[in-house]
CSV table of C-alpha atoms in Angstrom, one decimal:
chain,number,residue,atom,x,y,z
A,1,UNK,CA,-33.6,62.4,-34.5
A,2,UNK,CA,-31.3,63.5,-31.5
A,3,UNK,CA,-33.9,65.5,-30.5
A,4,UNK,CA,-36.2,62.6,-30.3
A,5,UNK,CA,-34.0,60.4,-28.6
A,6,UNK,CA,-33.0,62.7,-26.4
A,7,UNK,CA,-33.9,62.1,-23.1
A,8,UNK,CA,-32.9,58.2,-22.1
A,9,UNK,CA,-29.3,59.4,-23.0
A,10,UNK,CA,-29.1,62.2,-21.5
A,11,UNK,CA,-25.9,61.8,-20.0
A,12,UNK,CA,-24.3,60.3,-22.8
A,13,UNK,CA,-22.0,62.5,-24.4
A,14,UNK,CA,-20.9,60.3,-27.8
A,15,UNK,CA,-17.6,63.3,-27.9
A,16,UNK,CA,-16.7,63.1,-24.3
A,17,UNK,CA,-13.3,61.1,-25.1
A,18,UNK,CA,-12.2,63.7,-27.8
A,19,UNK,CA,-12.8,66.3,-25.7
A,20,UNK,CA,-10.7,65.2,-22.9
A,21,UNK,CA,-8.2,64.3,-25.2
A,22,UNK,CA,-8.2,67.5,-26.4
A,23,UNK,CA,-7.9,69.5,-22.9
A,24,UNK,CA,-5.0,66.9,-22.1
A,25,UNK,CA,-3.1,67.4,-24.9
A,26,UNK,CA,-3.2,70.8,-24.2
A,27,UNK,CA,-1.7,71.0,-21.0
A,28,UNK,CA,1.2,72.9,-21.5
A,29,UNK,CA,-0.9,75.6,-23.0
A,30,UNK,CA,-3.3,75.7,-19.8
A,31,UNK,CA,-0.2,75.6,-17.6
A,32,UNK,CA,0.9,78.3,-19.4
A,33,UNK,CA,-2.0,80.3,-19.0
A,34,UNK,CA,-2.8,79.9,-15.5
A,35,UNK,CA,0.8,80.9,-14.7
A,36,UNK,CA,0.1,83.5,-16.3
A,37,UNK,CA,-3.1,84.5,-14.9
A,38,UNK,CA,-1.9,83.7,-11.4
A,39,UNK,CA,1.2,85.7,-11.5
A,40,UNK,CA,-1.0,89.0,-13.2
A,41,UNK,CA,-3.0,88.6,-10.6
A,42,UNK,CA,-0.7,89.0,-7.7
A,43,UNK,CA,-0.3,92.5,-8.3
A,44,UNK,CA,-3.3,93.7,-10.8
A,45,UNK,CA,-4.8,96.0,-7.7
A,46,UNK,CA,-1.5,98.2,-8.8
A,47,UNK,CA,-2.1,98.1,-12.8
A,48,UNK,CA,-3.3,101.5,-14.4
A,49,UNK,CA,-6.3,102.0,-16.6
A,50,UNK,CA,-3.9,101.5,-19.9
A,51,UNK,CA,-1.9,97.9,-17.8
A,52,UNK,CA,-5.3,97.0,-17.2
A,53,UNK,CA,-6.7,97.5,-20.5
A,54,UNK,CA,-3.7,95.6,-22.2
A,55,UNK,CA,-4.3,92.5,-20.4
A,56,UNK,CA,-7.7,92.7,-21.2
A,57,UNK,CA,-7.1,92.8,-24.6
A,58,UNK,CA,-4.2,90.1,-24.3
A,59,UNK,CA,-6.6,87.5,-23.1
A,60,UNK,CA,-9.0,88.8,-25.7
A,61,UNK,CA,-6.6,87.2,-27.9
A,62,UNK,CA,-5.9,84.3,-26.5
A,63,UNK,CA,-9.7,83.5,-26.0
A,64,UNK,CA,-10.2,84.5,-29.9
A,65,UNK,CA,-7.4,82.1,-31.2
A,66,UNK,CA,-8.3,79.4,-28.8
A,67,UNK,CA,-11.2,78.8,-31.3
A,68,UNK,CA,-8.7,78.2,-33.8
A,69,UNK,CA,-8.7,74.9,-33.4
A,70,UNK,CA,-11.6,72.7,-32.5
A,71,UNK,CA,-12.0,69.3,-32.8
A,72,UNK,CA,-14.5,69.4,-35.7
A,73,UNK,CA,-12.6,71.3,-37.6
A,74,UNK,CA,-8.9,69.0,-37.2
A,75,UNK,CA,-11.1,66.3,-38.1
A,76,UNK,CA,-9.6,64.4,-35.4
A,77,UNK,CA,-6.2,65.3,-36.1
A,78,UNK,CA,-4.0,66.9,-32.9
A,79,UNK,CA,-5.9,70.1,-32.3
A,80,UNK,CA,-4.6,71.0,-29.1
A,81,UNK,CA,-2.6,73.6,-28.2
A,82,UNK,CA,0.9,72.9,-27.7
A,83,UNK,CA,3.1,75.9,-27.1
A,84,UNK,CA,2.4,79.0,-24.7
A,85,UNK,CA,-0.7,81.3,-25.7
A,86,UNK,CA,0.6,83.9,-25.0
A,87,UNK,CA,4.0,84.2,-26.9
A,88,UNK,CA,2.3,84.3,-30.4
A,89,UNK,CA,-0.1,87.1,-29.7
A,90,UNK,CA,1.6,89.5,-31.2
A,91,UNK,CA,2.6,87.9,-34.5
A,92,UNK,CA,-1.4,87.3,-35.0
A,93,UNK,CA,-2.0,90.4,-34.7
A,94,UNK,CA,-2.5,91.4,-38.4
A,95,UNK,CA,-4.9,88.3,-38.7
A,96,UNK,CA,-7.7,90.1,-37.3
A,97,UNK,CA,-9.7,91.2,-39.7
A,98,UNK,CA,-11.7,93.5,-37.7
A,99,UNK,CA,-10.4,94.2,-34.0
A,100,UNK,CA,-13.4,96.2,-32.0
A,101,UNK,CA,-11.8,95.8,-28.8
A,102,UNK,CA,-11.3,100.0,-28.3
A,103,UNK,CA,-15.3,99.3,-28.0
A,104,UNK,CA,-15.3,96.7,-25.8
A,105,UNK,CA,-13.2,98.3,-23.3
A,106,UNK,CA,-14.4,101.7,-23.6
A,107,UNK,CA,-18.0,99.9,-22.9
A,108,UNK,CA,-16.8,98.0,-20.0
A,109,UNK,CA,-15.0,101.0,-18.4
A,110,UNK,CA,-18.6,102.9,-18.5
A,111,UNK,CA,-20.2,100.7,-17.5
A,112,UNK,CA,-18.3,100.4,-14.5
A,113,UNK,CA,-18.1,104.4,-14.2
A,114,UNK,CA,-22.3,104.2,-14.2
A,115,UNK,CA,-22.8,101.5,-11.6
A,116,UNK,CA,-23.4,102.5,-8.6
A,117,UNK,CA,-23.7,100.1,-5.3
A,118,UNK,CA,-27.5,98.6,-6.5
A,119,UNK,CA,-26.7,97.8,-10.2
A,120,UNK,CA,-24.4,94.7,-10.8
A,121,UNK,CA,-22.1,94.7,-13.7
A,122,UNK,CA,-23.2,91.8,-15.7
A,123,UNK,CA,-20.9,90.1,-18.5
A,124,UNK,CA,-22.3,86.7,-20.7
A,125,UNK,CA,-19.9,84.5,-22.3
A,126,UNK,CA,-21.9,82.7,-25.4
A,127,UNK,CA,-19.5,79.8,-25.1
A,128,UNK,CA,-18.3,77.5,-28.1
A,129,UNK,CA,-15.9,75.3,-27.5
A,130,UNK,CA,-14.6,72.7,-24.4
A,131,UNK,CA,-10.9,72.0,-23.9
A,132,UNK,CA,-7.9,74.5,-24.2
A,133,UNK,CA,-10.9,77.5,-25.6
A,134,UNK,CA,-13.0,76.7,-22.5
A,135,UNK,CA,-9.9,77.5,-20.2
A,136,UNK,CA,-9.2,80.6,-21.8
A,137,UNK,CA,-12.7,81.9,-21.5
A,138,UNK,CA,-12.9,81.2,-17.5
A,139,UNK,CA,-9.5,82.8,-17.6
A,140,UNK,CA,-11.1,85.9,-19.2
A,141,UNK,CA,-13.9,85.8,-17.2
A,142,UNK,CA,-11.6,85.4,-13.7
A,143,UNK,CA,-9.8,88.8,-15.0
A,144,UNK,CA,-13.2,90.5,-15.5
A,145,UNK,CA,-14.2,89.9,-12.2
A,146,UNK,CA,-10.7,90.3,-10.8
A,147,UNK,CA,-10.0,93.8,-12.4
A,148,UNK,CA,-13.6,94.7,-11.1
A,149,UNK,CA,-14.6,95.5,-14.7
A,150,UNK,CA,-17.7,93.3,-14.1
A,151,UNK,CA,-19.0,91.8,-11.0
A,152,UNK,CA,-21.0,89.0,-12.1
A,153,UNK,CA,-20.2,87.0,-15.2
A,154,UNK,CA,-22.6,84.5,-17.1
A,155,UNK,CA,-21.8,81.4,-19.1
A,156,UNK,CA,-24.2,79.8,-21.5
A,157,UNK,CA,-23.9,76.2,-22.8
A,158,UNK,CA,-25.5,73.8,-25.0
A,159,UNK,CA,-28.1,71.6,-23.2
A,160,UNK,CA,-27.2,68.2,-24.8
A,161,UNK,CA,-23.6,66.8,-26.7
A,162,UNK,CA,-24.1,69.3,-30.0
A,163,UNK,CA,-21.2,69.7,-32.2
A,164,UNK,CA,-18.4,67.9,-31.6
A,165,UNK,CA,-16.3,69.6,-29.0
A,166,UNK,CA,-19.2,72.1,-28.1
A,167,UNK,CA,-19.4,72.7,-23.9
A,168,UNK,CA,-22.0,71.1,-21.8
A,169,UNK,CA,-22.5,71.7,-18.5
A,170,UNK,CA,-20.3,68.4,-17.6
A,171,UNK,CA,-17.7,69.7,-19.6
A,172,UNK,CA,-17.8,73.2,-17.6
A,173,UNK,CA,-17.9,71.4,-14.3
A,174,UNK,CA,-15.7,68.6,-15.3
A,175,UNK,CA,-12.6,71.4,-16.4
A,176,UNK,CA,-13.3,73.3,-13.4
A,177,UNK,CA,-12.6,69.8,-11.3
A,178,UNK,CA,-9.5,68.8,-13.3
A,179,UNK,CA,-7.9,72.3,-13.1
A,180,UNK,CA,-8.8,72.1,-9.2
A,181,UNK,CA,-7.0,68.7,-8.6
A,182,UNK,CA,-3.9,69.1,-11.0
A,183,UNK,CA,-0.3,68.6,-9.6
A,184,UNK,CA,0.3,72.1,-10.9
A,185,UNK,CA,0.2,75.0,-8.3
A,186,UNK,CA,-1.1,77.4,-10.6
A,187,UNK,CA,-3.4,75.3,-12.3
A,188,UNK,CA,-5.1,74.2,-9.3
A,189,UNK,CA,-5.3,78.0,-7.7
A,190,UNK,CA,-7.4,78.7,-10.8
A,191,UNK,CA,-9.8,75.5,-10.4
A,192,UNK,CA,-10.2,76.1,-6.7
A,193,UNK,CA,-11.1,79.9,-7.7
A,194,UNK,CA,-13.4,78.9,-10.3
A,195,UNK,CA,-15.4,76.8,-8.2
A,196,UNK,CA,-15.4,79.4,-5.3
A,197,UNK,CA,-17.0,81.9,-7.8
A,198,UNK,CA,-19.3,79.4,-8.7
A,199,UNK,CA,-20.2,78.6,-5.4
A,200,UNK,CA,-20.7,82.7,-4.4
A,201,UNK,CA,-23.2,82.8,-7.6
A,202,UNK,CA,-20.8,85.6,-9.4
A,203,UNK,CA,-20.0,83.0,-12.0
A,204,UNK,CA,-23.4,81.3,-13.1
A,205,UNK,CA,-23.8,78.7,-16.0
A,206,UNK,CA,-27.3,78.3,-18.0
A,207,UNK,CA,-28.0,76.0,-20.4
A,208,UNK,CA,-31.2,76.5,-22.9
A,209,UNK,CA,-32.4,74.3,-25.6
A,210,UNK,CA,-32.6,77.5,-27.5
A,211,UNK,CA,-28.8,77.6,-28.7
A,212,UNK,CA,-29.0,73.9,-30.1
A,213,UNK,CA,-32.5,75.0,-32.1
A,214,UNK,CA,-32.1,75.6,-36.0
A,215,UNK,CA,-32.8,79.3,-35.6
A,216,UNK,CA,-30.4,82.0,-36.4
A,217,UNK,CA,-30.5,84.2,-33.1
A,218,UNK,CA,-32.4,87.1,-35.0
A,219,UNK,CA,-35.7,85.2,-34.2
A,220,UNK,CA,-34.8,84.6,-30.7
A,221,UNK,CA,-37.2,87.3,-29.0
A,222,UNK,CA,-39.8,85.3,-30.9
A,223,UNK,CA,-38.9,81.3,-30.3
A,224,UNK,CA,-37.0,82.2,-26.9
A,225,UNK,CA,-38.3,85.3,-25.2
A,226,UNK,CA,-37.4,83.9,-22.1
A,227,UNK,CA,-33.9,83.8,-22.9
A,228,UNK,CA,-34.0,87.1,-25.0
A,229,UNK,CA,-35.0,88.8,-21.5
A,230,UNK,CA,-32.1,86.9,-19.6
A,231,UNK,CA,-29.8,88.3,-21.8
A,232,UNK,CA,-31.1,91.7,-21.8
A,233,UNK,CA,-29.6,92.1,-18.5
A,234,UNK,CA,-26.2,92.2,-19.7
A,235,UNK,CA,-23.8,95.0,-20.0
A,236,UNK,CA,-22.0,92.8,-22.5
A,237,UNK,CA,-22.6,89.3,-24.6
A,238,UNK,CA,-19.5,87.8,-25.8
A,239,UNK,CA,-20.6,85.3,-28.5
A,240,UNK,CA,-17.5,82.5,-28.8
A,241,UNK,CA,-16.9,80.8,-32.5
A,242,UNK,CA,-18.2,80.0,-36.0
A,243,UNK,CA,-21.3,79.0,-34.9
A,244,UNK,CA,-22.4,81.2,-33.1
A,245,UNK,CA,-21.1,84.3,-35.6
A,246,UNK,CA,-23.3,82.3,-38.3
A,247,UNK,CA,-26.4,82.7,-36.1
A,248,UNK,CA,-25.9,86.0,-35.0
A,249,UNK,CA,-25.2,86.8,-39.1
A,250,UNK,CA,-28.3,84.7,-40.6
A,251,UNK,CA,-25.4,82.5,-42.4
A,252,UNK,CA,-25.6,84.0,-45.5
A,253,UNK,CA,-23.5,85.2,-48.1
A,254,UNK,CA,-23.0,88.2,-47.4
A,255,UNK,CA,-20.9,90.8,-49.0
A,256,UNK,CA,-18.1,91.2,-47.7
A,257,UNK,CA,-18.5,95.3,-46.3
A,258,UNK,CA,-22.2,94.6,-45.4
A,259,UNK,CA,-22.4,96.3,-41.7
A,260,UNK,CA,-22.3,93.5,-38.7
A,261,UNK,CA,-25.0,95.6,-37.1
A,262,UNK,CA,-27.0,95.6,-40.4
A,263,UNK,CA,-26.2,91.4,-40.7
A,264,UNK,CA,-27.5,91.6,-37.4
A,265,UNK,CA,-30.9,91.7,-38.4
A,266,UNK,CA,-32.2,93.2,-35.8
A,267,UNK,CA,-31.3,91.1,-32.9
A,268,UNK,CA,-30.1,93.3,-30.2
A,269,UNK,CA,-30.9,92.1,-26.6
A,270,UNK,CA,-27.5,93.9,-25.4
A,271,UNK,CA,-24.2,95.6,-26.5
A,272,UNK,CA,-22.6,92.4,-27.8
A,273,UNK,CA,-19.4,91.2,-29.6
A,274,UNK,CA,-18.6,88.0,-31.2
A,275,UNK,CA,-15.1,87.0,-31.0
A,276,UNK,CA,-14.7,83.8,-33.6
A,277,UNK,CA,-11.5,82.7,-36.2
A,278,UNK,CA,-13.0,82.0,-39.7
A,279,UNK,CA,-13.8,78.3,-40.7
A,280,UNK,CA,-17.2,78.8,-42.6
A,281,UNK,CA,-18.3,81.2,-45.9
A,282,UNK,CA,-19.7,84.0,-44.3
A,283,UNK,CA,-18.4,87.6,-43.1
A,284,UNK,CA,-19.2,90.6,-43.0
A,285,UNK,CA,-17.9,94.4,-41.4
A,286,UNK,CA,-14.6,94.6,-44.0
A,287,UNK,CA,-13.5,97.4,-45.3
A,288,UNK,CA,-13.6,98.0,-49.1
A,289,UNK,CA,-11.2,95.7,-51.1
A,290,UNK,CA,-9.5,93.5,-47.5
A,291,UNK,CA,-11.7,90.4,-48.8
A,292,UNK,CA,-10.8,90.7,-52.6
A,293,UNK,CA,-7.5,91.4,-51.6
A,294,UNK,CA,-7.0,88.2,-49.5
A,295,UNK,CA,-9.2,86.2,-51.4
A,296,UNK,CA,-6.5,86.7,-54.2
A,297,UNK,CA,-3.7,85.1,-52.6
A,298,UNK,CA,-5.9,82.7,-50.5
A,299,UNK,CA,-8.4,81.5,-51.6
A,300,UNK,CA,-9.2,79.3,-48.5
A,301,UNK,CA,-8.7,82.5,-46.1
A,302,UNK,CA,-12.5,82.0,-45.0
A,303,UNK,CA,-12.7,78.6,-44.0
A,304,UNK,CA,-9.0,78.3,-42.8
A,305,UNK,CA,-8.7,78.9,-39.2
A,306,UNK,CA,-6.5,81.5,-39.7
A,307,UNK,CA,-7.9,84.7,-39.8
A,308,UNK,CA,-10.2,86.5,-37.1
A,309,UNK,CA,-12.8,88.8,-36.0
A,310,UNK,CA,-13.5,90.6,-33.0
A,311,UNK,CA,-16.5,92.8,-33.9
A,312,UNK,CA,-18.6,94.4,-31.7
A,313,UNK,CA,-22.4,96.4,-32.1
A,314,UNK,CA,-23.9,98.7,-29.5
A,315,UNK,CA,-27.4,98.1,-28.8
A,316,UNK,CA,-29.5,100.6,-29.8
């Protein structure tokens, strides 16, 4: 039916109001984060390989638990993000059930160590969620291109309203415009940046009718060639949430140690990794015994939000 009714209301985005909420509520966290990111970025030209490749793997983090909470999932209760992102980090660190980020840097350092002056580094951000996640995924994406471990990154949204605090491309723009004209130095440097790298093309948003299509992603060369050939000229997809890890996975009940490559099912456009915090029955990639073993003490461990995944498969 939304499909059908789709194009008078185009505009109208029935979540809009939660989602601002959301990204208000959650301003200490973003002031946080941009203070942060400003203050790293004053003197990341003098960080090492191993500086560099803990930063990354700090805002990894705060990009993976940013999905902790969306609005769909608080079921309208406070799901911002109150204190600083960045203090917790390490305490969450046993919460990841599978943490492939060795990969992910080791591909991203190659990859630069490859290029040469004609071929563009090229990273895609699969995003998920607006609000506090959405900040911490152009934060990510400003360190990529500010560390020079990608030159050019791409963002993909959903084409109309989907799931309840799901991005659009109003939602992209509209956070870029309120970080830009905040009363907070730090805030707006960010917002100012963000639209600067928008306006030089090295930060480019797409938007397909693809993502918001029943399909899992396996059948996406098939239904969405188009887009399967965008993305195969990535160095790296970042897929962002439960949704999109359901896709990539075929939603099934898997067991718990089945492969991700193998759950895959043969979708491989690029190197990709899906960085998502469990809210929904499926999982795969553990090692022998970690489910069971959770599972016994709690029993809600796969739809609570509190456990994650940063897994990663290599093209072939």
């Amino acid at each position: 039916l939304q499909r059908r009714i789709h194009p008078p209301i185009d505009n109208f985005d029935v979540f809009k109001e939660g989602k601002a909420q959301n990204f208000f509520e959650s301003q200490e966290a973003v002031i946080a984060l941009c203070t942060y990111f400003q203050e790293l970025l004053k003197n990341i030209k003098d960080l090492d390989e191993k500086q560099l490749q803990e930063e990354l793997f700090k805002l990894l983090q705060v990009s993976l638990w940013g999905n902790k909470c969306d609005l769909s999932f608080s079921a309208g209760e406070d799901s911002s993000q109150k204190s600083s992102p960045l203090q917790s980090l390490e305490s969450l660190i046993p919460y990841i059930l599978v943490n492939d980020t060795e990969k992910l840097w080791s591909l991203l350092v190659n990859a630069k160590k490859r290029n040469t002056e004609k071929s563009n580094v090229r990273f895609d951000i699969i995003l998920d969620n607006a609000g506090f996640e959405l900040v911490s995924d152009l934060v990510l994406a400003d360190f990529l291109l500010s560390s020079k471990l990608a030159d050019e990154v791409h963002f993909h949204g959903k084409s109309i309203p989907w799931y309840v605090s799901d991005t659009t491309k109003h939602d992209f723009n509209w956070t870029v415009k309120q970080l830009q004209s905040a009363n907070h130095m730090w805030m707006s440097r960010c917002g100012i940046n963000w639209e600067g790298n928008l306006k030089k093309g090295v930060w480019v948003y797409h938007d397909h009718m693809f993502w918001t299509l029943p399909h899992d992603f396996s059948s996406m060369a098939e239904v969405a060639p188009d887009l399967y050939a965008d993305l195969q000229k990535s160095n790296l997809l970042l897929f962002k949430g439960d949704l999109n890890y359901r896709k990539l996975t075929g939603d099934r009940k898997w067991e718990y140690t089945v492969p991700f490559h193998q759950a895959l099912n043969k979708f491989h456009p690029a190197p990709l990794c899906s960085l998502r915090t469990l809210k929904s029955d499926t999982v795969v990639g553990l090692k022998p015994g970690q489910g069971e073993q959770i599972q016994a003490s709690e029993p809600e461990w796969m739809v609570s939000g509190k456990y994650g995944v940063v897994q990663f498969d290599a093209a072939l």
